[in-house]
């Protein structure tokens, strides 16, 4: 319902008078009601109630009985009503209820010290330094000046207020005051901005209330004065400590305040945490609270401050909501989705070709740590909880490293975990240097080519600058002015040594802030391009330096993988590794890659001290018992095998589940195997067994990693450098298999991205109606329908089947409903060209159309740059936008001036076409897309002429609801509460305290409102008999089965794995790639995070970044920081 206007005047149903809607009922009750009380003194007033009559008599005719008169504070004249008193003040004393600065004439010099700074501060607020009163509609404000703060003066003013009000009232008190800073600056603080005397107003009704308020006010003022003296001393001491901390770097006389990056110094000096908030307005003008500065929370007390400009005030915020998304910024880049370019792609763009076999990085290292289990004692910091019982603490004791850069393994054993980590990093550094030397020799020619390009650009820049200086000097010489620029002379000296060019430090990237675009016309020779050349040369130098830096980083990085690292090794060595890297080496690692593998047999809990390394024999079989697993690790597999057999599974099924062919060996058989190893390797101590166990992990892992690398190298994918995570590799395999382009939503269409991708993606149901079914007896759900057949459906191929369907590819066109028809949304010229050229390319398979937006190339024919051109058919393609080229579909919207422009533009277009045709080229022009009706749109979808996503309303008609009552065909995400679910589930939710609030769930329904449905699904639903009620919008794509080749590779590999067991590993890998590539396409990156590490030098910068999530102190001044992924 539209909201009514209460100020709209309407005709009274009982008389011809027009009354506003909000006063109509009052008018009727007062003038047309049967109950009327007429004023005995006049005939102009009638009241429905005695209260109305009393108010009228008091206001118009004088005093009511038993009511004391009210006195004016300025002239002591008495009045019978509050209304009369207020009217007297406005008329006689020129008072107004409106808040405005009053002109007062007082001599500040007589009231205060004759300090010019103080008088200058008080001049704008001198109207607040006199006794005054402001009477509002709801409350009144009394202002009094105090020369000396004592009980007598305060009580006298409070009595005046009480007498003036003439009744009991709620009252509160606030003080305004003047403060003097350490630098001698004065500032007046308004009373209404300061804290009040009482948290809530108190009642003033008698003398007892007067005494209470006066006592509180005097105590408060004295306490503030005492606190002010103590605070002044504390602030002075803190300021002195602050300046001493910077050891003379800051001048107190020129000090303007503490910088954000230095607040942590104040925290440490004052011993409190400082958290700063700010209030800003978003793009919609909404006031949003924002956390501006976080604290590491090292101290028990926290001060919350609110920032306004360059000033801070104490805030009473209790916490910052971690789920606040008001400031989350989603970026919609638009354009074509492309895989991330490799360094070799960038080199190829500047003409440096690297052979395919040299683009695959092959060097890597594998490591594995082992530990001792130190038993928990009384002095241990480990404390048991209700759910956790500590057995002991694992301390790293040894590590093995295997790499394809060296023969054999590197084994390190040290009882000091810190020294163990140092030696471990030193060995990895040696491997990294060897790899870097090998890669440097491999790409020596590439580096020399890059250096040649960079040197040429530097020489051109120097030559250009010399010419510019010569030209400037000639101009100044004409004016007889001599100029010497020492800075330029120094720059010239630096430029003489052309070999010493600058490279960016780690973490920096070459900056490119120039977004200038060349227009599509020929630049006349007379135009001065000197400034443009200077910009281009600097951009070119920065570009070459950036590519060289990326290639250096590529060569210097050695990938290292840990055996079972994510579950064990990284947590085991994290404290020591980060202390070594961050504190000793001053390296701030960002990401630690993780891989998982399976472990073997080792007596972890027996190995509890370094002294046992010298034991001369293998520990007895009972020492392999694990309290954590509550079993002997030598018999763990056999125990699991028997447990599965006892559950009712067959022996074949158990073997398949455990990935074995025969039953596992017993504990005695495994122990005999370990004793044979001891003899075979001629071990003399447990230290030798430890090394064997370390090497047993890393050597097979290195072999497996090399086989995995070869698998991806055959596909042309550099596994080690393109991110060795399965989703990244799967996505690259998927998109490398097709040349089809996918277009992302831009900023203009971010509402579509939210609806289509974030909210309206729904899966199909996975419903088990019952776990047991018998034909002819079991009923489907709670209905009367009896199960007539049991059909088993193998759904293992749903992913490849769905990936073989037509995909929404190419530039999309957004159709919006306007004036009863669907119009293609007005788009920018470059976007229109992108979409139309892409559409024409999809229709003309034999052509390869060049265009600025699609291929980056644009052909010039005489003075004209054409939108698209194909060499194959010698055809020029022109994109004639409706708005720019005045299509006939918009003529009804044109003014007379527009029509004149229309004629001129059409004449220019005709001249352009004739010229291009005269040069022997074919022409293919495309004028803007015409609007269509809803019926036309639906028919085009049903005829497969249009493909895409439809926003629409769908319903199941009444005559089909019985057919679909057990399985409604429409699926949607909807809020579901306890009241919406069945009795059994509702009881369970209440007993377990679940679903206290409605939650979003996938449900099946008989209707869909403004749902996003892909056109093949819409056709299927309409074929079932569902009704399409309304279409709101349509996103048009070009359908292509673009992933068929990838699916064929997967299916072929899996079939080969079924036939040949030796190909089983490849088959499983391809299956994982298929499943992961499917999920990657709709992955929600909002939940992704990265981990960074910092110390006291950069931790405050890290925790105050917008992407910050949480921080943990690993050891002294070394922190692990979780960040949202950009």
PDB file of N, CA, C and O in Angstrom, residues 116-159:
ATOM      1  N   UNK A 116      45.255  37.142  25.808  1.00  0.00           N
ATOM      2  CA  UNK A 116      44.654  37.280  24.457  1.00  0.00           C
ATOM      3  C   UNK A 116      44.242  35.947  23.847  1.00  0.00           C
ATOM      4  O   UNK A 116      43.242  35.875  23.142  1.00  0.00           O
ATOM      5  N   UNK A 117      45.012  34.868  24.095  1.00  0.00           N
ATOM      6  CA  UNK A 117      44.643  33.558  23.548  1.00  0.00           C
ATOM      7  C   UNK A 117      43.353  33.051  24.163  1.00  0.00           C
ATOM      8  O   UNK A 117      42.481  32.500  23.479  1.00  0.00           O
ATOM      9  N   UNK A 118      43.204  33.245  25.486  1.00  0.00           N
ATOM     10  CA  UNK A 118      41.985  32.820  26.162  1.00  0.00           C
ATOM     11  C   UNK A 118      40.779  33.616  25.686  1.00  0.00           C
ATOM     12  O   UNK A 118      39.712  33.072  25.396  1.00  0.00           O
ATOM     13  N   UNK A 119      40.941  34.933  25.564  1.00  0.00           N
ATOM     14  CA  UNK A 119      39.833  35.772  25.113  1.00  0.00           C
ATOM     15  C   UNK A 119      39.435  35.445  23.679  1.00  0.00           C
ATOM     16  O   UNK A 119      38.259  35.483  23.325  1.00  0.00           O
ATOM     17  N   UNK A 120      40.436  35.120  22.842  1.00  0.00           N
ATOM     18  CA  UNK A 120      40.130  34.754  21.447  1.00  0.00           C
ATOM     19  C   UNK A 120      39.341  33.453  21.382  1.00  0.00           C
ATOM     20  O   UNK A 120      38.465  33.287  20.534  1.00  0.00           O
ATOM     21  N   UNK A 121      39.640  32.509  22.280  1.00  0.00           N
ATOM     22  CA  UNK A 121      38.911  31.244  22.303  1.00  0.00           C
ATOM     23  C   UNK A 121      37.484  31.433  22.800  1.00  0.00           C
ATOM     24  O   UNK A 121      36.544  30.768  22.334  1.00  0.00           O
ATOM     25  N   UNK A 122      37.269  32.357  23.741  1.00  0.00           N
ATOM     26  CA  UNK A 122      35.955  32.536  24.343  1.00  0.00           C
ATOM     27  C   UNK A 122      35.045  33.476  23.557  1.00  0.00           C
ATOM     28  O   UNK A 122      33.831  33.470  23.761  1.00  0.00           O
ATOM     29  N   UNK A 123      35.601  34.299  22.669  1.00  0.00           N
ATOM     30  CA  UNK A 123      34.814  35.288  21.945  1.00  0.00           C
ATOM     31  C   UNK A 123      33.646  34.647  21.178  1.00  0.00           C
ATOM     32  O   UNK A 123      32.512  35.130  21.240  1.00  0.00           O
ATOM     33  N   UNK A 124      33.874  33.528  20.433  1.00  0.00           N
ATOM     34  CA  UNK A 124      32.744  32.945  19.685  1.00  0.00           C
ATOM     35  C   UNK A 124      31.673  32.328  20.578  1.00  0.00           C
ATOM     36  O   UNK A 124      30.567  32.065  20.113  1.00  0.00           O
ATOM     37  N   UNK A 125      31.986  32.051  21.871  1.00  0.00           N
ATOM     38  CA  UNK A 125      31.020  31.354  22.716  1.00  0.00           C
ATOM     39  C   UNK A 125      30.589  32.216  23.897  1.00  0.00           C
ATOM     40  O   UNK A 125      30.070  31.700  24.889  1.00  0.00           O
ATOM     41  N   UNK A 126      30.770  33.536  23.796  1.00  0.00           N
ATOM     42  CA  UNK A 126      30.452  34.373  24.948  1.00  0.00           C
ATOM     43  C   UNK A 126      28.954  34.408  25.244  1.00  0.00           C
ATOM     44  O   UNK A 126      28.546  34.741  26.356  1.00  0.00           O
ATOM     45  N   UNK A 127      28.111  34.034  24.257  1.00  0.00           N
ATOM     46  CA  UNK A 127      26.683  33.982  24.529  1.00  0.00           C
ATOM     47  C   UNK A 127      26.337  32.852  25.505  1.00  0.00           C
ATOM     48  O   UNK A 127      25.244  32.816  26.058  1.00  0.00           O
ATOM     49  N   UNK A 128      27.291  31.902  25.687  1.00  0.00           N
ATOM     50  CA  UNK A 128      27.064  30.828  26.647  1.00  0.00           C
ATOM     51  C   UNK A 128      27.573  31.177  28.042  1.00  0.00           C
ATOM     52  O   UNK A 128      27.441  30.366  28.959  1.00  0.00           O
ATOM     53  N   UNK A 129      28.150  32.360  28.207  1.00  0.00           N
ATOM     54  CA  UNK A 129      28.754  32.734  29.484  1.00  0.00           C
ATOM     55  C   UNK A 129      27.849  33.666  30.281  1.00  0.00           C
ATOM     56  O   UNK A 129      28.292  34.326  31.214  1.00  0.00           O
ATOM     57  N   UNK A 130      26.592  33.754  29.897  1.00  0.00           N
ATOM     58  CA  UNK A 130      25.621  34.569  30.635  1.00  0.00           C
ATOM     59  C   UNK A 130      24.440  33.689  31.026  1.00  0.00           C
ATOM     60  O   UNK A 130      24.185  32.649  30.400  1.00  0.00           O
ATOM     61  N   UNK A 131      23.691  34.126  32.042  1.00  0.00           N
ATOM     62  CA  UNK A 131      22.498  33.385  32.452  1.00  0.00           C
ATOM     63  C   UNK A 131      21.445  33.504  31.370  1.00  0.00           C
ATOM     64  O   UNK A 131      21.139  34.610  30.900  1.00  0.00           O
ATOM     65  N   UNK A 132      20.896  32.350  30.959  1.00  0.00           N
ATOM     66  CA  UNK A 132      19.940  32.372  29.848  1.00  0.00           C
ATOM     67  C   UNK A 132      19.064  31.128  29.942  1.00  0.00           C
ATOM     68  O   UNK A 132      19.360  30.179  30.667  1.00  0.00           O
ATOM     69  N   UNK A 133      17.981  31.114  29.206  1.00  0.00           N
ATOM     70  CA  UNK A 133      17.087  29.975  29.171  1.00  0.00           C
ATOM     71  C   UNK A 133      16.604  29.772  27.740  1.00  0.00           C
ATOM     72  O   UNK A 133      16.338  30.727  27.012  1.00  0.00           O
ATOM     73  N   UNK A 134      16.514  28.514  27.356  1.00  0.00           N
ATOM     74  CA  UNK A 134      15.969  28.131  26.044  1.00  0.00           C
ATOM     75  C   UNK A 134      14.772  27.221  26.298  1.00  0.00           C
ATOM     76  O   UNK A 134      14.873  26.206  26.985  1.00  0.00           O
ATOM     77  N   UNK A 135      13.616  27.611  25.800  1.00  0.00           N
ATOM     78  CA  UNK A 135      12.388  26.846  26.007  1.00  0.00           C
ATOM     79  C   UNK A 135      12.003  26.150  24.714  1.00  0.00           C
ATOM     80  O   UNK A 135      11.658  26.790  23.720  1.00  0.00           O
ATOM     81  N   UNK A 136      12.105  24.856  24.715  1.00  0.00           N
ATOM     82  CA  UNK A 136      11.703  24.073  23.558  1.00  0.00           C
ATOM     83  C   UNK A 136      10.327  23.487  23.756  1.00  0.00           C
ATOM     84  O   UNK A 136       9.680  23.657  24.798  1.00  0.00           O
ATOM     85  N   UNK A 137       9.859  22.755  22.755  1.00  0.00           N
ATOM     86  CA  UNK A 137       8.533  22.167  22.835  1.00  0.00           C
ATOM     87  C   UNK A 137       8.504  20.998  23.817  1.00  0.00           C
ATOM     88  O   UNK A 137       7.488  20.720  24.442  1.00  0.00           O
ATOM     89  N   UNK A 138       9.648  20.304  23.930  1.00  0.00           N
ATOM     90  CA  UNK A 138       9.695  19.112  24.763  1.00  0.00           C
ATOM     91  C   UNK A 138      10.417  19.368  26.078  1.00  0.00           C
ATOM     92  O   UNK A 138      10.010  18.914  27.140  1.00  0.00           O
ATOM     93  N   UNK A 139      11.530  20.115  26.038  1.00  0.00           N
ATOM     94  CA  UNK A 139      12.295  20.357  27.245  1.00  0.00           C
ATOM     95  C   UNK A 139      12.863  21.779  27.208  1.00  0.00           C
ATOM     96  O   UNK A 139      12.891  22.417  26.147  1.00  0.00           O
ATOM     97  N   UNK A 140      13.328  22.234  28.357  1.00  0.00           N
ATOM     98  CA  UNK A 140      13.944  23.555  28.467  1.00  0.00           C
ATOM     99  C   UNK A 140      15.388  23.392  28.914  1.00  0.00           C
ATOM    100  O   UNK A 140      15.741  22.442  29.623  1.00  0.00           O
ATOM    101  N   UNK A 141      16.239  24.331  28.473  1.00  0.00           N
ATOM    102  CA  UNK A 141      17.653  24.324  28.836  1.00  0.00           C
ATOM    103  C   UNK A 141      17.972  25.637  29.545  1.00  0.00           C
ATOM    104  O   UNK A 141      17.726  26.721  29.002  1.00  0.00           O
ATOM    105  N   UNK A 142      18.527  25.527  30.764  1.00  0.00           N
ATOM    106  CA  UNK A 142      18.920  26.708  31.543  1.00  0.00           C
ATOM    107  C   UNK A 142      20.444  26.782  31.572  1.00  0.00           C
ATOM    108  O   UNK A 142      21.112  25.777  31.825  1.00  0.00           O
ATOM    109  N   UNK A 143      20.969  27.960  31.293  1.00  0.00           N
ATOM    110  CA  UNK A 143      22.410  28.164  31.255  1.00  0.00           C
ATOM    111  C   UNK A 143      22.805  29.184  32.331  1.00  0.00           C
ATOM    112  O   UNK A 143      22.255  30.287  32.390  1.00  0.00           O
ATOM    113  N   UNK A 144      23.743  28.806  33.204  1.00  0.00           N
ATOM    114  CA  UNK A 144      24.220  29.691  34.265  1.00  0.00           C
ATOM    115  C   UNK A 144      25.744  29.755  34.234  1.00  0.00           C
ATOM    116  O   UNK A 144      26.413  28.751  33.992  1.00  0.00           O
ATOM    117  N   UNK A 145      26.251  30.971  34.530  1.00  0.00           N
ATOM    118  CA  UNK A 145      27.701  31.149  34.623  1.00  0.00           C
ATOM    119  C   UNK A 145      28.124  31.060  36.081  1.00  0.00           C
ATOM    120  O   UNK A 145      27.477  31.646  36.955  1.00  0.00           O
ATOM    121  N   UNK A 146      29.205  30.315  36.353  1.00  0.00           N
ATOM    122  CA  UNK A 146      29.739  30.197  37.706  1.00  0.00           C
ATOM    123  C   UNK A 146      31.115  30.841  37.769  1.00  0.00           C
ATOM    124  O   UNK A 146      32.044  30.416  37.067  1.00  0.00           O
ATOM    125  N   UNK A 147      31.226  31.877  38.592  1.00  0.00           N
ATOM    126  CA  UNK A 147      32.546  32.467  38.840  1.00  0.00           C
ATOM    127  C   UNK A 147      33.321  31.600  39.822  1.00  0.00           C
ATOM    128  O   UNK A 147      34.522  31.375  39.677  1.00  0.00           O
ATOM    129  N   UNK A 148      32.632  31.134  40.851  1.00  0.00           N
ATOM    130  CA  UNK A 148      33.206  30.199  41.829  1.00  0.00           C
ATOM    131  C   UNK A 148      32.192  29.089  42.036  1.00  0.00           C
ATOM    132  O   UNK A 148      30.992  29.330  42.152  1.00  0.00           O
ATOM    133  N   UNK A 149      32.696  27.862  42.085  1.00  0.00           N
ATOM    134  CA  UNK A 149      31.807  26.704  42.209  1.00  0.00           C
ATOM    135  C   UNK A 149      31.598  26.372  43.685  1.00  0.00           C
ATOM    136  O   UNK A 149      32.480  25.832  44.340  1.00  0.00           O
ATOM    137  N   UNK A 150      30.434  26.769  44.244  1.00  0.00           N
ATOM    138  CA  UNK A 150      30.120  26.415  45.631  1.00  0.00           C
ATOM    139  C   UNK A 150      28.655  26.010  45.717  1.00  0.00           C
ATOM    140  O   UNK A 150      27.860  26.241  44.798  1.00  0.00           O
ATOM    141  N   UNK A 151      28.311  25.389  46.838  1.00  0.00           N
ATOM    142  CA  UNK A 151      26.972  24.837  47.010  1.00  0.00           C
ATOM    143  C   UNK A 151      25.903  25.929  47.002  1.00  0.00           C
ATOM    144  O   UNK A 151      24.817  25.756  46.454  1.00  0.00           O
ATOM    145  N   UNK A 152      26.201  27.082  47.586  1.00  0.00           N
ATOM    146  CA  UNK A 152      25.220  28.162  47.680  1.00  0.00           C
ATOM    147  C   UNK A 152      24.839  28.685  46.296  1.00  0.00           C
ATOM    148  O   UNK A 152      23.645  28.860  45.983  1.00  0.00           O
ATOM    149  N   UNK A 153      25.859  28.941  45.472  1.00  0.00           N
ATOM    150  CA  UNK A 153      25.578  29.463  44.128  1.00  0.00           C
ATOM    151  C   UNK A 153      24.810  28.449  43.294  1.00  0.00           C
ATOM    152  O   UNK A 153      23.853  28.785  42.582  1.00  0.00           O
ATOM    153  N   UNK A 154      25.226  27.160  43.358  1.00  0.00           N
ATOM    154  CA  UNK A 154      24.561  26.143  42.564  1.00  0.00           C
ATOM    155  C   UNK A 154      23.112  25.963  43.029  1.00  0.00           C
ATOM    156  O   UNK A 154      22.196  25.856  42.213  1.00  0.00           O
ATOM    157  N   UNK A 155      22.886  25.942  44.358  1.00  0.00           N
ATOM    158  CA  UNK A 155      21.526  25.745  44.878  1.00  0.00           C
ATOM    159  C   UNK A 155      20.627  26.921  44.497  1.00  0.00           C
ATOM    160  O   UNK A 155      19.455  26.729  44.149  1.00  0.00           O
ATOM    161  N   UNK A 156      21.170  28.148  44.554  1.00  0.00           N
ATOM    162  CA  UNK A 156      20.358  29.305  44.199  1.00  0.00           C
ATOM    163  C   UNK A 156      19.858  29.233  42.772  1.00  0.00           C
ATOM    164  O   UNK A 156      18.687  29.519  42.486  1.00  0.00           O
ATOM    165  N   UNK A 157      20.743  28.856  41.842  1.00  0.00           N
ATOM    166  CA  UNK A 157      20.317  28.732  40.448  1.00  0.00           C
ATOM    167  C   UNK A 157      19.332  27.584  40.263  1.00  0.00           C
ATOM    168  O   UNK A 157      18.389  27.676  39.462  1.00  0.00           O
ATOM    169  N   UNK A 158      19.534  26.471  40.977  1.00  0.00           N
ATOM    170  CA  UNK A 158      18.629  25.337  40.853  1.00  0.00           C
ATOM    171  C   UNK A 158      17.230  25.696  41.372  1.00  0.00           C
ATOM    172  O   UNK A 158      16.213  25.276  40.807  1.00  0.00           O
ATOM    173  N   UNK A 159      17.163  26.502  42.432  1.00  0.00           N
ATOM    174  CA  UNK A 159      15.867  26.952  42.954  1.00  0.00           C
ATOM    175  C   UNK A 159      15.148  27.840  41.953  1.00  0.00           C
ATOM    176  O   UNK A 159      13.917  27.791  41.826  1.00  0.00           O
TER     177      UNK A 159
END
